[in-house]
Backbone as JSON, one array per atom type, in Angstrom:
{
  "sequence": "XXXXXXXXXXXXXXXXXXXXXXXXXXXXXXXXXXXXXXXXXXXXXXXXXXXXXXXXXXXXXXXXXXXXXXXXXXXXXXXXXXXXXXXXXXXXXXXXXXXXXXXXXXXXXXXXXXXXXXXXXXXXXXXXXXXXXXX",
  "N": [[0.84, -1.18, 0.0], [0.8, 1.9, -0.87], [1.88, 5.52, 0.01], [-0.52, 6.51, 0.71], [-3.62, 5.68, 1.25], [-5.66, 4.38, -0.98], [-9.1, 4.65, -1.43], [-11.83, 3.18, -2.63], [-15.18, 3.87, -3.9], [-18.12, 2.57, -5.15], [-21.46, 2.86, -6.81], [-24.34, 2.31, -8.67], [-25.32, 4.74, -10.06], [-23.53, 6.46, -9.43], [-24.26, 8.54, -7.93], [-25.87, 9.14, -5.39], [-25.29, 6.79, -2.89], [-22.42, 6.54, -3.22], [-21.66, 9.28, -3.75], [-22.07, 10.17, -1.57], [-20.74, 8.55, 0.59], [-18.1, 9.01, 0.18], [-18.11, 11.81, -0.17], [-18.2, 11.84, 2.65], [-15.97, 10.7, 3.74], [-13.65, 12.32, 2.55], [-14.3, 14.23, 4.38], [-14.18, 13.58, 7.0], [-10.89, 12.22, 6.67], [-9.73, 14.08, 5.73], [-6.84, 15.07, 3.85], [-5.26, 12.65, 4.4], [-6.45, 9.95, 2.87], [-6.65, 8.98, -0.17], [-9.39, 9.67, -1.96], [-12.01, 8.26, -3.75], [-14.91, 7.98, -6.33], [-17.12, 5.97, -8.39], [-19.27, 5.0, -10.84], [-21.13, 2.11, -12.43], [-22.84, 2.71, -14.05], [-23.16, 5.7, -14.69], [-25.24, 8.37, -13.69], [-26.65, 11.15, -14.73], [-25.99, 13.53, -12.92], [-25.43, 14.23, -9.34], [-27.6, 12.86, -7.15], [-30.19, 15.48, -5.9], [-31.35, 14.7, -3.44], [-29.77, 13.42, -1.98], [-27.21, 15.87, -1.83], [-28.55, 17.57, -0.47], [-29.21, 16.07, 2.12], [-26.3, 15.88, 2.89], [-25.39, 18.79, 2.98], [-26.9, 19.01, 5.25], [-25.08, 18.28, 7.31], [-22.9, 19.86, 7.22], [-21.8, 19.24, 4.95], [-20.11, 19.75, 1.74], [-21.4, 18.86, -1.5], [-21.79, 19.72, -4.14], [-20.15, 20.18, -6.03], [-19.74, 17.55, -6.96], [-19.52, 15.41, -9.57], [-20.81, 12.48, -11.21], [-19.41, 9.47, -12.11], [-18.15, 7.41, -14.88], [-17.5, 4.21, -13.99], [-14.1, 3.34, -14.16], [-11.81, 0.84, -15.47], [-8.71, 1.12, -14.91], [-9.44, 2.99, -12.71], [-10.15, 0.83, -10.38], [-8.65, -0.57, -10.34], [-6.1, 0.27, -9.36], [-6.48, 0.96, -6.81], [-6.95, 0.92, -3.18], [-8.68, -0.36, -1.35], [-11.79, -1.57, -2.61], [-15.02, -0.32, -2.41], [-18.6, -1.42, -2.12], [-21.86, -1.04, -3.68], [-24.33, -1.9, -4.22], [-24.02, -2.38, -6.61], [-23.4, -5.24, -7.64], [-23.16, -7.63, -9.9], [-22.07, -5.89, -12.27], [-19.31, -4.69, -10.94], [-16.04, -4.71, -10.94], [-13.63, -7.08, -9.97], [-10.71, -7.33, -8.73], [-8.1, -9.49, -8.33], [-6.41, -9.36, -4.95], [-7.24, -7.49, -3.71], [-8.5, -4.91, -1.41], [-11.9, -5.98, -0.68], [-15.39, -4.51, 0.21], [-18.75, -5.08, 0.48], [-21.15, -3.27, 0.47], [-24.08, -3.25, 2.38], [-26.98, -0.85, 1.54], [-30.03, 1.06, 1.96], [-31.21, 2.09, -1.39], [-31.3, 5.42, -2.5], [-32.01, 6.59, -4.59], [-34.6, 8.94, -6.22], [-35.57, 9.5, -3.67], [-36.98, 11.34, -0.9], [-35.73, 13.94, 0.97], [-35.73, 13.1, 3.45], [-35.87, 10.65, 3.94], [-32.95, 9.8, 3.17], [-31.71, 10.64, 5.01], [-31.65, 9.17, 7.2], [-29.91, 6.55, 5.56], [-27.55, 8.12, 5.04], [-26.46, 8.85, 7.32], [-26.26, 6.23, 8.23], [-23.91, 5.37, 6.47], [-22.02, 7.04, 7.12], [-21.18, 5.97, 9.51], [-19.88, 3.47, 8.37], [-17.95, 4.48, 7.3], [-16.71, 5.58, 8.85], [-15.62, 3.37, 10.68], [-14.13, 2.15, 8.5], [-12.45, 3.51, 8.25], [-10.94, 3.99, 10.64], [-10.03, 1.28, 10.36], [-8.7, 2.05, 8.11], [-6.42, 3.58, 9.07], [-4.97, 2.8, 11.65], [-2.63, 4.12, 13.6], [-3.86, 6.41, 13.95]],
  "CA": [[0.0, 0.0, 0.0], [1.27, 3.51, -1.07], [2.18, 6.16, 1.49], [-1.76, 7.56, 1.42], [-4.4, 4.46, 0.9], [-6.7, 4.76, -1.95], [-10.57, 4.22, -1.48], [-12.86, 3.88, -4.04], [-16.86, 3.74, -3.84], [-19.19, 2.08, -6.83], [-22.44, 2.12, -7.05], [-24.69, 2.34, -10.16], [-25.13, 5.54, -10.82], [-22.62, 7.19, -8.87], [-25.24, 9.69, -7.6], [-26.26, 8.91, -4.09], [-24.48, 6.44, -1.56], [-20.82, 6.44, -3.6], [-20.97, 9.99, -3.4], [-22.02, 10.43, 0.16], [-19.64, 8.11, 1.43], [-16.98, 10.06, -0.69], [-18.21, 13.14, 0.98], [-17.94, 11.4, 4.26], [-14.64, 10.25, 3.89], [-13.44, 13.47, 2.69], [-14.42, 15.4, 5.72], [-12.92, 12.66, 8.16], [-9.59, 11.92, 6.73], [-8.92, 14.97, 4.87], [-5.73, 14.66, 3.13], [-4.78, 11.18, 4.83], [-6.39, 8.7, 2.42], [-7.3, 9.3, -1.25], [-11.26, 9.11, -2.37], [-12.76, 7.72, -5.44], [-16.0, 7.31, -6.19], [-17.52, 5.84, -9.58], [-20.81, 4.2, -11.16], [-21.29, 1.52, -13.28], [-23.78, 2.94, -14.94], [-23.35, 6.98, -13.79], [-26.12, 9.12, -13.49], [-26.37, 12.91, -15.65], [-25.72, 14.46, -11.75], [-25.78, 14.06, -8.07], [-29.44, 13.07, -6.28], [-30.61, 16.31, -5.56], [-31.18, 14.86, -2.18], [-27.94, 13.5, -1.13], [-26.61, 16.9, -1.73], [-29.07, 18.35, 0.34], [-29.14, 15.17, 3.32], [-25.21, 15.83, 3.01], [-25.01, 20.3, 2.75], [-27.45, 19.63, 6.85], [-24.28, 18.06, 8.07], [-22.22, 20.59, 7.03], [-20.65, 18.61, 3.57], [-21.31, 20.39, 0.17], [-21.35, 17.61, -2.47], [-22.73, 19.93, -4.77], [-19.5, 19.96, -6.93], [-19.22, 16.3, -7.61], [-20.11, 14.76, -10.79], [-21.13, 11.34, -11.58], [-18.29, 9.3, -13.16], [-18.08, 6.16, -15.36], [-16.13, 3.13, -13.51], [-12.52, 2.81, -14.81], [-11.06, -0.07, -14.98], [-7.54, 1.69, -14.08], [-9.16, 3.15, -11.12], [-10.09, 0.29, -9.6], [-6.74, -1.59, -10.58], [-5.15, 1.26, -8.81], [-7.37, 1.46, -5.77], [-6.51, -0.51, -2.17], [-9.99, -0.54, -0.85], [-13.29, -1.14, -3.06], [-16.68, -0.7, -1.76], [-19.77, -1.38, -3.75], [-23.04, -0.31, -2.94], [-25.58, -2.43, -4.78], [-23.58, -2.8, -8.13], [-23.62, -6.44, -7.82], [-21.98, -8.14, -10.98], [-21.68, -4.77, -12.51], [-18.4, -3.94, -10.47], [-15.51, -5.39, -11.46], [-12.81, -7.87, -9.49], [-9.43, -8.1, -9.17], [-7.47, -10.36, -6.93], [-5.25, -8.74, -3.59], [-7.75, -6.44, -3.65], [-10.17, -5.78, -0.47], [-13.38, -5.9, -0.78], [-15.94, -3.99, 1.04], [-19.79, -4.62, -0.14], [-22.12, -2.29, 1.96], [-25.33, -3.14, 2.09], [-27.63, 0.28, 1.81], [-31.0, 0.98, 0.79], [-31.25, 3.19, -2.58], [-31.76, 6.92, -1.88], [-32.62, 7.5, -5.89], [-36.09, 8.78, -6.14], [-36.38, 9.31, -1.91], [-36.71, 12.68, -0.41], [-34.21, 14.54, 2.05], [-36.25, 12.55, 4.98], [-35.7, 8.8, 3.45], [-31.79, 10.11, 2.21], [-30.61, 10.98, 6.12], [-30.9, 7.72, 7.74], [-28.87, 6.04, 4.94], [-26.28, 9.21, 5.27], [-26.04, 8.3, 8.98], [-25.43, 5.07, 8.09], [-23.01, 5.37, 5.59], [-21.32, 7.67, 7.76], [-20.65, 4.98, 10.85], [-19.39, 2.43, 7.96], [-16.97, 5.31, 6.77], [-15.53, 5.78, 10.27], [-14.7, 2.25, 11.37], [-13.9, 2.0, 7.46], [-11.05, 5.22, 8.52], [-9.71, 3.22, 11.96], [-9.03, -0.02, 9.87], [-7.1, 1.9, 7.35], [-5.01, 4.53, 9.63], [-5.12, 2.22, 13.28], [-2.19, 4.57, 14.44], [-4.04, 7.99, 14.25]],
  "C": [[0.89, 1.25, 0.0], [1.31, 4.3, 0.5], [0.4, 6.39, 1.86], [-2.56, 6.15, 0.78], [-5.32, 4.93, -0.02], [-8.1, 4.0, -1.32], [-12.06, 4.58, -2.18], [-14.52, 3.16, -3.58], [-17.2, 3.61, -4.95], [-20.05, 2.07, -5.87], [-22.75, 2.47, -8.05], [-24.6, 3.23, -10.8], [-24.28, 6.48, -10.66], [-22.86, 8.4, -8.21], [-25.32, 9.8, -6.16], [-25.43, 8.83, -3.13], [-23.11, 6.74, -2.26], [-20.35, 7.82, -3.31], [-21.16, 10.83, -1.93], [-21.1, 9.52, 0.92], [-18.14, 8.96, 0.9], [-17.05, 11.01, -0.22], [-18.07, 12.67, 2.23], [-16.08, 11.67, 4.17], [-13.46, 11.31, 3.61], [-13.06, 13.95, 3.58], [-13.92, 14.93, 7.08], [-11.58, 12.39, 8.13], [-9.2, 12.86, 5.82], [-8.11, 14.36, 4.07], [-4.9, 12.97, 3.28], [-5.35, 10.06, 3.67], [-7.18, 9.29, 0.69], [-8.69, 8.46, -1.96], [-11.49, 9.23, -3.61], [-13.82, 7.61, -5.36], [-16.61, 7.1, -7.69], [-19.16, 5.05, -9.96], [-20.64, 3.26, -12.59], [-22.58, 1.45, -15.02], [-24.18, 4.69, -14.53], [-24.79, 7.67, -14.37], [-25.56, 10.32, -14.24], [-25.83, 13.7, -14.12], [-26.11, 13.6, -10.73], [-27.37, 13.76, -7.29], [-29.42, 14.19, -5.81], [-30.62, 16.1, -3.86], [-30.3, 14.07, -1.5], [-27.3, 14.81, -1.01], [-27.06, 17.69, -0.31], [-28.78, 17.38, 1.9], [-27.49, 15.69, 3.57], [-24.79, 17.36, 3.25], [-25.42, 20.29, 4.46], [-26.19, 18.71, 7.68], [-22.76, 18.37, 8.01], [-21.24, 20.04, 5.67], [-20.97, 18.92, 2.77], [-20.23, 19.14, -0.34], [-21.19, 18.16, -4.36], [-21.71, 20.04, -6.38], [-18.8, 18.84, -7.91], [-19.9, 15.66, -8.79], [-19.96, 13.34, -11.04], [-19.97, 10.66, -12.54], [-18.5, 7.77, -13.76], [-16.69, 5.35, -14.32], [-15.39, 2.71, -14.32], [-12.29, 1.8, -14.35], [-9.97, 0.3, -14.1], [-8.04, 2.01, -12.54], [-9.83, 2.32, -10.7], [-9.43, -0.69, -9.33], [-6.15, -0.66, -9.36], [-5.59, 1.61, -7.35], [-7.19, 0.79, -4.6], [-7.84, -0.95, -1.66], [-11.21, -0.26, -1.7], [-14.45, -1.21, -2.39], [-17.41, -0.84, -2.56], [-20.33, -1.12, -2.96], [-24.13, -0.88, -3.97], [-25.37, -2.54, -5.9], [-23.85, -4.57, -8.45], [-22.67, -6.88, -9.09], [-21.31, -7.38, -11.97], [-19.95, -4.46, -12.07], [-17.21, -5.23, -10.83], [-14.34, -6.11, -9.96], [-11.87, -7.94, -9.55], [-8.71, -8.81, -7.47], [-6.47, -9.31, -6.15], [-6.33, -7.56, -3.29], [-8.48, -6.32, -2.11], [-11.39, -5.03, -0.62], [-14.68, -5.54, 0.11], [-18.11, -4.03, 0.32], [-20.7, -3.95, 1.16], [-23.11, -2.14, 1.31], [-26.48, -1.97, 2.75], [-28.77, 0.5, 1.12], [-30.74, 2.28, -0.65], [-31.26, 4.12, -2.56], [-32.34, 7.28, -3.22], [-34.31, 6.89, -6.09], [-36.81, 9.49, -5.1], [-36.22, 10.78, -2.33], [-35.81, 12.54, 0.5], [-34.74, 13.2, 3.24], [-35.86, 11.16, 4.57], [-34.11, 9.09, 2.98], [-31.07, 9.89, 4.02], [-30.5, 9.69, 6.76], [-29.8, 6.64, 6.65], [-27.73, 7.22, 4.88], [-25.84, 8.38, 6.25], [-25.26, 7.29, 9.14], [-24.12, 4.67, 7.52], [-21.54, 6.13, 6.9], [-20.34, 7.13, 8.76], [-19.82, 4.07, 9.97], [-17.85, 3.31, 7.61], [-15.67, 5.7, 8.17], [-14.98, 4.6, 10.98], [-14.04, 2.25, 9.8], [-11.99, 2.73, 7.95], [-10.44, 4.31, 9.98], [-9.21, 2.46, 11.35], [-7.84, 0.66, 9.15], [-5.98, 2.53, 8.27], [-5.47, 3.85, 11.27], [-4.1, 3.36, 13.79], [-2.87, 6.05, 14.83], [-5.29, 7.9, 15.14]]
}
């Protein structure tokens, strides 16, 4: 593993949970671990209400854009998560593997968006002890 750990987030459209855990992870390990987040099938933009579930706990999102999943970056990546991609996301061996099971947020309002934030949020912070145990 490189000096700074890579961690990359899939899900489908790259809209929702990939980029609320991406905004999580962000705002917890700053500069310490480098964040990815992609879709196997991206979305034209951000869920309107992830941005918003994510702007009432002080994280603007509002600049992230939906990306197609690279192969390279997830060759290049130490930690994948998925998020409901399923056979969509791709595999490679040494890799580790993180699937996190979350309900959907595309579609919900702000009120059906914050308890999966929340959640995401707790997976993102033991996620942040495993990789940096000394800090």
């Amino acid at each position: 593993m490189a000096d700074k750990p890579s961690v990359l987030f899939v899900c489908v459209h790259n809209a929702g949970r990939s980029q609320m855990a991406a905004g999580w992870l962000r705002h917890l390990a700053g500069d310490a671990v480098e964040v990815r987040s992609a879709g196997s099938a991206p979305a034209d933009t951000v869920n309107p209400a992830a941005v918003e579930a994510m702007a009432e706990v002080g994280i603007d999102i509002t600049d992230q854009r939906p990306k197609l999943l690279e192969y390279a970056t997830a060759e290049s990546s130490d930690v994948i998560v998925t998020m409901g991609c399923g056979d969509a996301c791709p595999v490679f061996p040494g890799k580790r593997y993180e699937d996190w099971k979350l309900d959907d947020p595309a579609g919900q309002g702000v009120e059906a968006v914050r308890p999966i934030r929340d959640e995401i949020r707790s997976r993102v912070e033991a996620l942040l002890r495993e990789l940096s145990p000394a800090r």
